[in-house]
Coordinates of C-alpha atoms and ligand atoms in Angstrom, one line a residue:
M1 CA 74.2 -3.2 80.4
T2 CA 75.7 -2.5 77.1
K3 CA 79.2 -3.7 76.4
I4 CA 81.3 -0.7 75.3
Q5 CA 84.4 -0.9 73.2
I6 CA 86.5 1.2 70.8
F7 CA 86.2 0.1 67.2
P8 CA 89.5 1.5 65.7
T9 CA 89.1 3.9 62.8
S10 CA 92.2 2.2 61.3
K11 CA 90.2 -1.0 60.7
Q12 CA 88.0 -1.6 57.7
I13 CA 84.3 -1.2 58.6
V14 CA 81.4 -3.0 56.9
L15 CA 78.2 -1.1 57.2
N16 CA 76.1 -4.0 58.3
K17 CA 74.9 -2.6 61.6
P18 CA 73.1 0.5 62.8
I19 CA 75.2 3.6 63.0
V20 CA 74.8 6.7 65.2
L21 CA 75.5 10.1 63.8
A22 CA 75.2 13.5 65.3
T23 CA 73.3 16.6 64.1
A24 CA 73.3 20.2 65.1
P25 CA 70.9 23.1 64.2
K26 CA 71.8 25.1 61.1
A27 CA 69.4 27.7 59.7
G28 CA 66.5 26.2 61.6
Q29 CA 67.2 22.6 60.4
A30 CA 69.2 19.6 61.5
S31 CA 72.5 19.4 59.7
L32 CA 74.6 16.3 59.8
L33 CA 77.9 16.9 61.6
P34 CA 81.1 15.4 60.3
S35 CA 81.6 11.9 61.5
N36 CA 84.5 9.6 62.1
L37 CA 83.1 7.4 59.3
K38 CA 83.5 8.0 55.6
I39 CA 79.9 8.2 54.3
D40 CA 79.6 8.2 50.5
A41 CA 78.0 11.3 49.0
K42 CA 74.8 9.5 48.0
L43 CA 74.0 8.2 51.5
Q44 CA 74.9 11.6 53.0
K45 CA 72.4 13.2 50.7
D46 CA 69.8 10.6 51.5
I47 CA 70.2 11.1 55.2
Q48 CA 70.0 14.9 54.9
S49 CA 66.8 14.7 52.9
H50 CA 65.2 12.2 55.3
L51 CA 66.1 14.6 58.1
S52 CA 64.3 17.4 56.5
L53 CA 61.3 15.2 55.7
A54 CA 61.3 14.4 59.4
Q55 CA 61.5 18.1 60.2
A56 CA 64.5 17.4 62.3
K57 CA 66.0 20.5 64.1
G58 CA 69.2 19.1 65.5
K59 CA 68.3 20.3 69.0
R60 CA 69.6 18.7 72.2
G61 CA 67.5 15.6 73.0
E62 CA 66.3 15.0 69.5
V63 CA 66.5 11.4 68.2
I64 CA 65.6 10.5 64.7
Y65 CA 65.7 6.8 63.6
L66 CA 66.1 6.4 59.9
S67 CA 65.5 2.9 58.5
L68 CA 68.0 3.7 55.7
A69 CA 70.7 1.1 55.0
K70 CA 70.9 -0.9 58.3
G71 CA 69.4 1.8 60.4
I72 CA 70.8 5.2 61.2
V73 CA 70.2 7.0 64.4
C74 CA 70.7 10.8 64.2
V75 CA 70.9 12.5 67.6
G76 CA 70.8 16.2 68.1
L77 CA 73.7 17.8 70.0
G78 CA 72.3 21.3 70.0
D79 CA 74.4 24.4 69.4
K80 CA 78.1 24.3 70.4
D81 CA 78.6 26.1 73.7
K82 CA 81.5 28.3 74.7
N83 CA 81.6 26.1 77.8
E84 CA 83.3 22.8 77.1
N85 CA 81.6 21.1 80.0
S86 CA 78.2 21.6 78.4
N87 CA 79.4 20.3 75.1
L88 CA 80.6 17.1 76.8
E89 CA 77.3 16.9 78.7
N90 CA 75.5 17.2 75.3
L91 CA 77.5 14.2 74.0
R92 CA 76.7 12.2 77.1
R93 CA 73.0 12.8 76.8
A94 CA 72.9 12.3 73.1
S95 CA 74.8 9.0 73.4
A96 CA 72.4 7.8 76.1
L97 CA 69.3 8.6 73.9
A98 CA 70.9 6.9 70.9
S99 CA 71.7 3.8 72.8
R100 CA 68.2 3.5 74.2
A101 CA 66.8 4.0 70.7
L102 CA 68.8 0.9 69.8
S103 CA 67.4 -1.3 72.5
D104 CA 67.0 -5.0 71.4
Q105 CA 69.8 -4.6 68.8
Q106 CA 72.9 -6.7 68.8
E107 CA 75.5 -4.1 67.9
A108 CA 75.8 -0.5 66.7
I109 CA 78.6 1.9 65.7
F110 CA 78.8 5.2 67.3
A111 CA 80.4 7.2 64.5
I112 CA 80.0 10.7 66.1
K113 CA 83.2 12.6 65.4
T114 CA 85.5 12.7 68.4
N115 CA 88.2 15.4 68.8
S116 CA 89.6 14.4 72.2
A117 CA 89.8 11.5 74.6
Q118 CA 87.4 13.4 76.8
E119 CA 84.8 13.2 74.1
V120 CA 85.3 9.4 73.8
E121 CA 84.9 9.3 77.6
A122 CA 81.7 11.3 77.4
I123 CA 80.1 9.0 74.7
A124 CA 81.0 5.9 76.7
T125 CA 79.6 7.4 79.9
G126 CA 76.3 8.3 78.2
I127 CA 75.9 4.8 76.8
G128 CA 76.9 3.1 80.0
L129 CA 74.7 5.1 82.3
G130 CA 71.8 5.5 79.8
T131 CA 71.4 1.8 79.2
Y132 CA 71.3 0.8 82.8
K133 CA 68.2 -1.1 83.9
F134 CA 67.3 -2.8 87.1
T135 CA 65.9 -6.2 86.1
K136 CA 66.9 -8.5 89.0
Y137 CA 63.3 -9.0 90.1
K138 CA 61.7 -9.6 86.7
T139 CA 61.1 -13.3 86.1
N140 CA 60.0 -13.0 82.6
K141 CA 63.1 -11.7 81.0
K142 CA 61.7 -12.1 77.5
E143 CA 59.2 -9.4 78.3
I144 CA 61.8 -6.7 79.0
K145 CA 63.4 -4.6 76.3
Q146 CA 67.1 -5.7 76.1
P147 CA 69.7 -3.0 76.2
L148 CA 71.8 -2.7 73.0
K149 CA 74.3 -5.6 73.4
I150 CA 77.5 -4.0 72.0
A151 CA 78.3 -0.4 71.4
N152 CA 81.3 0.3 69.2
I153 CA 82.8 3.7 69.6
F154 CA 84.3 4.4 66.2
A155 CA 87.5 6.3 67.1
S156 CA 91.2 6.0 67.1
D157 CA 92.5 3.3 69.5
S158 CA 95.2 5.7 70.8
V159 CA 96.6 5.2 74.3
E160 CA 94.7 8.3 75.4
N161 CA 91.4 7.1 74.0
K162 CA 91.8 3.6 75.5
K163 CA 92.6 5.1 78.9
A164 CA 89.6 7.4 78.7
L165 CA 87.4 4.4 78.0
Q166 CA 88.8 2.6 81.0
K167 CA 88.1 5.5 83.2
A168 CA 84.6 5.8 81.9
L169 CA 84.0 2.1 82.6
I170 CA 85.1 2.5 86.2
L171 CA 82.8 5.4 86.8
I172 CA 79.9 3.7 85.0
N173 CA 80.3 0.7 87.1
S174 CA 80.4 2.7 90.4
V175 CA 77.3 4.8 89.5
N176 CA 75.4 1.7 88.4
Q177 CA 76.3 -0.1 91.6
A178 CA 75.0 2.8 93.6
R179 CA 71.8 2.6 91.5
D180 CA 71.5 -1.1 92.2
L181 CA 71.8 -0.5 96.0
V182 CA 69.1 2.2 95.8
N183 CA 66.8 0.1 93.7
T184 CA 67.1 -3.0 95.8
P185 CA 63.8 -3.5 97.9
P186 CA 64.3 -2.7 101.6
L187 CA 63.3 -6.3 102.3
D188 CA 66.6 -7.4 100.8
L189 CA 68.8 -4.5 101.9
V190 CA 68.6 -4.0 105.7
P191 CA 71.6 -2.3 107.4
N192 CA 73.5 -5.6 107.9
D193 CA 73.1 -6.5 104.2
F194 CA 74.5 -3.1 103.2
A195 CA 77.4 -3.6 105.6
L196 CA 78.2 -7.1 104.3
L197 CA 77.9 -6.1 100.7
T198 CA 80.4 -3.3 101.3
K199 CA 82.8 -5.7 103.0
K200 CA 82.5 -8.0 100.1
Q201 CA 83.0 -5.3 97.5
F202 CA 86.1 -4.0 99.2
N203 CA 87.6 -7.4 99.8
K204 CA 90.9 -6.1 98.2
A205 CA 94.2 -4.8 99.6
A206 CA 93.7 -1.2 98.7
V207 CA 90.6 -0.6 100.9
K208 CA 90.0 -1.5 104.6
V209 CA 86.5 -1.9 106.0
E210 CA 85.4 -1.8 109.7
I211 CA 81.8 -2.5 110.8
L212 CA 80.3 -1.5 114.1
D213 CA 77.2 -3.6 115.1
E214 CA 74.4 -2.5 117.4
K215 CA 76.3 -3.6 120.5
A216 CA 79.4 -1.7 119.6
L217 CA 77.3 1.3 118.7
K218 CA 75.6 1.3 122.0
A219 CA 78.8 0.7 124.0
K220 CA 80.7 3.5 122.2
G221 CA 77.9 6.0 122.6
F222 CA 76.6 6.3 119.1
G223 CA 73.2 7.4 120.4
G224 CA 71.8 8.8 117.2
I225 CA 72.3 5.7 115.0
Y226 CA 71.3 3.5 117.9
A227 CA 68.1 5.5 118.6
V228 CA 67.0 5.6 115.0
G229 CA 67.7 1.9 114.6
K230 CA 66.1 0.5 117.8
G231 CA 62.6 0.4 116.5
S232 CA 63.6 -2.2 113.9
V233 CA 64.3 -6.0 114.2
H234 CA 67.1 -5.3 111.7
P235 CA 69.8 -3.6 113.9
P236 CA 71.8 -0.6 112.8
R237 CA 75.4 -0.5 111.6
L238 CA 78.2 2.0 111.1
V239 CA 80.6 1.1 108.3
R240 CA 83.9 2.7 107.8
A241 CA 86.0 2.2 104.6
V242 CA 89.5 3.6 104.1
Y243 CA 91.5 4.0 100.9
R244 CA 95.0 5.2 101.6
P245 CA 97.7 5.4 98.9
A246 CA 101.4 5.6 100.1
K247 CA 101.8 9.4 100.1
P248 CA 98.3 11.0 99.9
K249 CA 98.1 14.6 99.0
V250 CA 95.1 15.3 101.4
H251 CA 92.5 13.4 103.4
L252 CA 88.9 13.6 102.3
V253 CA 86.3 12.1 104.6
L254 CA 82.9 11.2 103.3
V255 CA 79.7 10.5 105.3
G256 CA 76.6 9.0 103.8
K257 CA 73.0 8.8 105.2
G258 CA 72.1 5.1 105.1
I259 CA 68.4 4.7 106.1
T260 CA 67.6 1.5 104.4
F261 CA 63.9 2.3 104.8
D262 CA 62.3 5.4 106.2
T263 CA 58.8 5.0 107.5
G264 CA 59.2 8.1 109.6
G265 CA 59.1 6.0 112.8
I266 CA 56.5 6.9 115.3
S267 CA 56.1 10.2 113.5
L268 CA 54.8 8.0 110.7
K269 CA 54.8 9.2 107.1
P270 CA 51.6 9.1 105.0
P271 CA 51.6 6.2 102.6
G272 CA 52.3 8.2 99.5
S273 CA 55.4 9.7 100.9
M274 CA 56.8 6.3 101.9
I275 CA 56.9 4.6 98.6
T276 CA 60.3 5.9 97.5
M277 CA 61.9 5.7 100.9
K278 CA 64.0 2.7 100.0
A279 CA 66.1 5.4 98.4
D280 CA 66.9 6.9 101.8
M281 CA 70.3 5.2 101.8
A282 CA 71.4 6.8 98.5
G283 CA 74.0 9.0 100.3
A284 CA 75.6 6.0 101.9
A285 CA 75.6 4.2 98.5
A286 CA 77.1 7.2 96.8
V287 CA 80.0 7.7 99.2
M288 CA 81.0 4.0 99.2
Q289 CA 80.8 3.7 95.4
A290 CA 82.8 7.0 95.0
L291 CA 85.5 5.6 97.2
D292 CA 85.6 2.4 95.1
A293 CA 86.0 4.5 91.9
I294 CA 88.7 6.7 93.5
S295 CA 90.6 3.6 94.6
Q296 CA 90.4 2.0 91.2
L297 CA 91.6 5.2 89.6
K298 CA 94.4 5.2 92.1
L299 CA 94.0 8.9 92.8
N300 CA 96.6 10.2 95.2
I301 CA 94.3 11.2 98.0
Q302 CA 93.3 9.4 101.2
V303 CA 89.5 8.8 101.4
T304 CA 87.6 7.5 104.4
A305 CA 83.9 6.9 103.9
Y306 CA 81.3 6.2 106.5
A307 CA 77.8 4.7 105.9
A308 CA 75.5 5.4 108.9
L309 CA 72.9 2.6 108.5
A310 CA 69.6 2.1 110.2
E311 CA 66.0 1.2 109.4
N312 CA 63.6 3.8 110.7
M313 CA 60.5 1.7 111.9
P314 CA 57.7 2.4 114.3
S315 CA 57.3 -0.3 117.0
H316 CA 57.2 -0.7 120.8
T317 CA 60.9 -0.5 120.8
A318 CA 61.1 2.6 118.6
Q319 CA 62.2 6.0 119.9
R320 CA 59.4 8.5 120.8
P321 CA 58.9 12.1 119.9
S322 CA 60.3 14.0 122.9
D323 CA 63.0 11.4 123.8
V324 CA 66.3 13.0 124.5
I325 CA 69.3 11.1 123.1
K326 CA 73.1 11.5 123.3
I327 CA 75.1 11.9 120.1
Y328 CA 78.6 10.4 119.9
G329 CA 80.8 12.9 121.7
G330 CA 78.2 13.8 124.3
K331 CA 75.8 16.5 122.8
T332 CA 72.1 15.9 123.6
V333 CA 69.3 16.1 121.2
E334 CA 65.6 16.4 121.9
V335 CA 63.9 14.3 119.2
L336 CA 60.6 16.1 118.5
N337 CA 60.0 14.3 115.2
T338 CA 61.3 10.8 114.6
D339 CA 61.0 11.4 110.8
A340 CA 63.9 13.9 111.0
E341 CA 66.1 10.8 111.6
G342 CA 68.8 11.4 108.9
R343 CA 70.3 14.3 110.9
L344 CA 70.5 12.0 114.0
V345 CA 72.5 9.3 112.3
L346 CA 74.6 11.8 110.5
A347 CA 75.5 13.7 113.6
D348 CA 77.0 10.6 115.1
A349 CA 79.0 9.8 112.0
L350 CA 80.1 13.4 111.5
V351 CA 81.5 13.6 115.0
R352 CA 83.3 10.2 114.5
A353 CA 84.5 11.3 111.1
Q354 CA 86.3 14.3 112.6
E355 CA 88.5 11.9 114.7
D356 CA 90.1 10.9 111.4
K357 CA 91.4 14.5 111.1
P358 CA 90.0 15.2 107.6
D359 CA 91.4 18.1 105.5
Y360 CA 87.9 18.1 103.9
L361 CA 84.6 16.7 105.1
V362 CA 81.6 16.0 102.9
N363 CA 78.3 14.4 103.8
V364 CA 75.7 13.2 101.3
A365 CA 72.1 12.7 102.4
T366 CA 68.5 12.4 101.2
L367 CA 67.8 14.8 104.1
T368 CA 64.7 16.9 103.4
G369 CA 61.6 16.9 101.3
A370 CA 62.0 20.6 101.5
A371 CA 65.0 20.4 99.2
S372 CA 62.9 19.7 96.2
I373 CA 60.4 22.3 97.1
A374 CA 63.3 24.8 96.8
L375 CA 65.2 23.2 93.9
G376 CA 62.9 21.0 91.9
K377 CA 63.6 17.3 91.2
R378 CA 66.9 17.4 89.3
T379 CA 69.1 19.7 91.5
A380 CA 70.8 18.9 94.8
G381 CA 71.5 21.5 97.4
V382 CA 75.0 22.2 98.7
M383 CA 75.5 23.9 102.1
G384 CA 78.4 24.2 104.4
N385 CA 80.9 26.3 106.4
N386 CA 83.4 27.3 103.7
D387 CA 82.4 29.1 100.5
D388 CA 85.7 28.3 98.7
F389 CA 85.3 24.6 99.3
I390 CA 81.6 24.7 98.2
S391 CA 82.6 26.4 95.0
R392 CA 85.0 23.6 94.3
I393 CA 82.2 21.1 94.8
I394 CA 79.9 23.1 92.5
K395 CA 82.7 23.2 89.9
A396 CA 83.2 19.4 90.2
S397 CA 79.4 18.9 89.8
Q398 CA 79.5 21.0 86.6
I399 CA 82.3 18.9 85.1
A400 CA 80.4 15.8 86.1
G401 CA 77.1 17.0 84.7
E402 CA 75.3 16.6 88.0
S403 CA 73.2 19.6 88.9
M404 CA 74.0 21.1 92.3
W405 CA 73.3 24.5 93.8
H406 CA 74.9 26.5 96.6
M407 CA 72.3 27.2 99.3
P408 CA 72.9 29.3 102.5
I409 CA 72.7 28.3 106.2
P410 CA 71.4 31.7 107.5
E411 CA 72.5 32.4 111.0
E412 CA 69.1 32.9 112.5
I413 CA 67.9 29.4 111.5
R414 CA 69.9 27.8 114.3
A415 CA 67.9 29.5 117.1
G416 CA 64.8 27.8 115.8
L417 CA 66.3 24.5 117.0
D418 CA 66.9 25.6 120.6
S419 CA 65.5 23.0 123.0
E420 CA 64.1 23.7 126.5
I421 CA 65.7 20.7 127.9
A422 CA 68.5 19.4 125.6
D423 CA 71.4 21.0 123.7
I424 CA 69.5 21.1 120.5
A425 CA 66.2 19.8 119.0
N426 CA 65.9 18.0 115.7
I427 CA 63.1 20.2 114.5
P428 CA 61.7 23.5 115.8
P429 CA 58.9 22.9 118.4
S430 CA 56.3 24.3 116.0
L431 CA 57.4 23.1 112.6
S432 CA 57.0 25.5 109.7
P433 CA 57.9 24.2 106.3
A434 CA 59.8 27.4 105.4
G435 CA 63.5 26.7 104.8
G436 CA 63.4 23.1 105.8
M437 CA 66.5 22.2 103.8
L438 CA 68.5 25.0 105.4
R439 CA 67.3 23.9 108.9
G440 CA 68.6 20.4 108.2
A441 CA 72.0 21.9 107.3
A442 CA 72.0 24.1 110.4
F443 CA 71.4 21.1 112.6
L444 CA 74.4 19.2 111.1
K445 CA 76.6 22.3 111.3
D446 CA 76.3 22.2 115.1
F447 CA 78.3 18.9 115.0
V448 CA 81.1 20.1 112.7
S449 CA 84.2 22.1 113.7
D450 CA 84.5 25.5 111.9
Q451 CA 88.1 24.6 111.4
I452 CA 87.3 21.8 108.9
P453 CA 86.0 22.8 105.4
W454 CA 82.7 20.9 105.4
A455 CA 79.9 20.5 102.9
H456 CA 76.5 18.9 103.1
L457 CA 74.9 17.6 99.9
D458 CA 71.1 17.3 100.2
I459 CA 70.3 14.9 97.4
A460 CA 66.7 14.3 98.4
P461 CA 65.5 15.9 95.1
N462 CA 67.4 13.7 92.7
A463 CA 68.5 10.5 94.4
F464 CA 65.5 8.7 92.9
N465 CA 63.8 9.5 89.6
D466 CA 60.2 8.4 89.9
N467 CA 59.6 9.6 86.4
S468 CA 60.8 8.3 83.0
A469 CA 64.4 8.5 81.9
Y470 CA 66.0 11.8 80.7
G471 CA 69.4 11.9 79.1
Y472 CA 71.5 9.3 80.9
V473 CA 69.5 9.5 84.1
V474 CA 67.3 6.5 84.1
S475 CA 64.2 5.9 86.2
G476 CA 64.7 4.7 89.8
G477 CA 68.0 5.2 91.6
T478 CA 70.2 7.8 89.9
G479 CA 73.6 7.4 91.6
I480 CA 73.7 11.1 92.0
S481 CA 76.9 12.6 93.5
V482 CA 79.2 9.6 92.8
R483 CA 80.7 11.3 89.8
T484 CA 80.9 14.7 91.5
L485 CA 82.8 13.2 94.4
V486 CA 85.2 11.5 92.1
E487 CA 85.8 14.8 90.2
L488 CA 86.3 16.6 93.6
A489 CA 88.8 13.9 94.6
K490 CA 90.7 14.4 91.3
E491 CA 90.8 18.1 91.9
L492 CA 92.0 17.7 95.5
A493 CA 94.7 15.2 94.4
K494 CA 96.2 17.9 92.0
Ligands
LIG501 N1 64.1 10.8 104.1 C1 63.3 12.0 104.3 C2 63.6 13.1 103.3 C3 63.1 12.9 101.9 C4 61.9 13.3 101.5 C5 63.9 12.3 101.0 C6 61.5 13.0 100.2 C7 63.6 12.0 99.7 C8 62.3 12.4 99.3 C9 63.7 12.6 105.7 O1 64.1 11.7 106.7 C10 62.5 13.2 106.3 O2 61.5 12.6 106.4 N2 62.5 14.5 106.4 C11 61.4 15.3 106.9 C12 62.0 16.3 107.9 C13 60.9 17.0 108.7 C14 60.3 16.1 109.7 C15 61.6 18.1 109.4 C16 60.7 15.9 105.7 O3 61.4 16.3 104.8 O4 59.5 16.0 105.8
LIG502 ZN1 62.5 10.8 107.7
LIG503 ZN1 65.0 9.9 105.9

């Protein structure tokens, strides 16, 4: 990843490296925006005339590389919006595009004018997330485009700006660690690997980690996690991490779906649908990395995070469609489809999570393919039992620039999950694809008390980007919801 630092505006600057400038539309053309850098009139004129030669418009997402001087990258910010969130989002995206246009370069100066510490934070975030690449398994490193080595944000080195950069770096690191976990091949990230990595990551005073192994899970009655995991030679785990400051304002409990690989089990997936299923632990990765960021930011809120980890494999020891299992706390589930496994491991973890007496409960899961039928591939669904709490999450997602949308859990959906022989079935006996995302949520709702504000984030649409990069969302694991959860925690700590 690119090293990001502030290059103080008070220092003399020699123009011997590429610079990044911003443009915006004006009378149908790109017009150069004021920058933190003093550019002499001649160069300014040169840039402007090259921009018109290139027919630049200054729109969002536009990148123009001018080989003037030592190279100038002009990125379009689009029109200023009334909504400050979207201006910051434009800065993040533009900085990501600029930094990728500068791949293989040693150093560059981001001279986009900044008017606040938030804007410095946004530029840093765009660079840090936009230059991420998962190269661990490439042996010929020369073959890969190197990310820009050093990004200098040309801005005042005020205390606020320095703090903003520090915050951005914490978030960048957490999101990119979530991406690493998602991108790691399932061969190298079985449930126990995830558990041990979490333990190693939180080997510090501020966070405590407990791990339940398959024996403990069985003994304590975690029948969902146990049943999903029993088809694999790599046994399941339940990880619990706790961050508790001295006098926390509230207690937020997070639960993440951690299927390290989802074959579908005996209800086997077709090959095409299986390729991206290493990402089926993205929820677990997100909640753990959010907890890490929250603890580093020292937010005054207690956070407990659970990772419900299992590998969903078909074998002679796997659970069968029509098995009845017992979730932690005693409720029985008729498993009619072993590919609807996420809700089984989550049910266990959600019931356990409520023993921690949360003020707020959030689970994050790549739960249903139906979510992207409804919302496309860049928006996650948010469902729950408390509209006020959900609107706080949506607000947090807007600040973070992570697209999320409130979806309903219609009352009639639950009846479709009635089972002849158990308390609930994990899919309707005759499965229709209509409203699959809502049905997943309705199942989970059965395991959550109405008294606790609870939200379920279905991140199946955007946990893994199997296309090319857009903005600061690179291909592969996206780390979606880490930044929303941290924003939510900030809000709850107020
Ligand atoms: N992990 C999948 C959901 C998924 C699909 C995530 C595509 C990301 C991309 C989940 O376990 C699953 O298989 N769900 C089934 C549910 C069905 C059997 C009710 C699905 O979506 O088909
Ligand atoms: Zn599945
Ligand atoms: Zn799954």
